[in-house]
């Protein structure tokens, strides 16, 4: 997670990922453009990242899949 940054604001959620693979430049990923107020980034036991945000009052979650592509997932019920 070193070098990763997350931002929540009126313009949505942005996640800055460090350079990887053939790319030498960091890249930004924007899962939503809807206004967001809070954001959290965590790493699972399998080393994949999970991003959660409160978007217009609703919890939304995204997680890396086995190929490290981001997918929307249902929030865990606890």
Coordinates of C-alpha atoms in Angstrom, one line a residue:
X1 CA 0.0 0.0 0.0
X2 CA 3.0 2.2 0.1
X3 CA 2.5 5.1 -2.3
X4 CA -1.3 4.6 -2.5
X5 CA -3.5 7.6 -1.7
X6 CA -7.2 7.9 -1.6
X7 CA -9.4 11.0 -1.8
X8 CA -13.1 11.5 -1.2
X9 CA -14.8 14.8 -2.2
X10 CA -17.7 16.4 -4.2
X11 CA -16.1 15.1 -7.4
X12 CA -16.2 11.5 -6.3
X13 CA -13.6 9.0 -5.1
X14 CA -10.0 8.8 -6.4
X15 CA -7.4 6.3 -5.7
X16 CA -3.7 6.9 -6.6
X17 CA -1.8 3.7 -7.3
X18 CA 1.9 3.5 -7.6
X19 CA 3.6 2.7 -10.9
X20 CA 3.7 -1.0 -11.7
X21 CA 4.5 -3.3 -14.6
X22 CA 5.7 -1.5 -17.7
X23 CA 4.3 1.8 -16.5
X24 CA 6.7 4.1 -14.7
X25 CA 4.0 6.6 -13.7
X26 CA 1.6 6.5 -10.9
X27 CA -2.0 6.2 -12.1
X28 CA -5.4 7.5 -10.7
X29 CA -8.5 5.3 -10.6
X30 CA -11.9 6.9 -10.2
X31 CA -14.6 4.3 -9.2
X32 CA -17.3 6.9 -8.9
X33 CA -17.8 10.6 -9.8
X34 CA -20.7 10.9 -7.3
X35 CA -20.0 13.0 -4.1
X36 CA -18.3 11.1 -1.4
X37 CA -17.6 12.0 2.2
X38 CA -15.4 9.2 3.7
X39 CA -13.0 6.7 2.2
X40 CA -10.9 3.8 3.6
X41 CA -8.3 1.6 2.0
X42 CA -7.3 -1.8 3.5
X43 CA -5.3 -4.8 2.5
X44 CA -6.7 -8.3 2.9
X45 CA -4.9 -11.4 4.1
X46 CA -4.3 -12.3 0.4
X47 CA -2.6 -8.9 -0.1
X48 CA -5.3 -7.6 -2.4
X49 CA -6.6 -4.1 -1.7
X50 CA -10.2 -3.1 -0.7
X51 CA -11.5 0.4 -1.0
X52 CA -14.7 1.5 0.8
X53 CA -16.4 4.9 0.6
X54 CA -19.6 6.6 1.8
X55 CA -21.1 7.9 -1.5
X56 CA -24.2 10.1 -1.2
X57 CA -24.9 8.5 2.2
X58 CA -24.5 4.9 1.0
X59 CA -21.6 2.5 1.6
X60 CA -19.9 1.3 -1.5
X61 CA -17.0 -1.2 -1.7
X62 CA -14.5 -2.2 -4.4
X63 CA -11.9 -4.9 -4.2
X64 CA -9.1 -6.2 -6.4
X65 CA -9.8 -9.5 -8.0
X66 CA -7.3 -12.3 -8.6
X67 CA -5.9 -10.5 -11.6
X68 CA -5.7 -7.2 -9.6
X69 CA -8.5 -5.6 -11.5
X70 CA -11.0 -3.5 -9.4
X71 CA -14.5 -4.8 -9.0
X72 CA -17.5 -3.5 -7.1
X73 CA -18.5 -5.9 -4.3
X74 CA -21.4 -6.0 -1.8
X75 CA -20.4 -4.6 1.6
X76 CA -20.1 -7.4 4.3
X77 CA -22.9 -7.5 6.7
X78 CA -21.7 -7.4 10.3

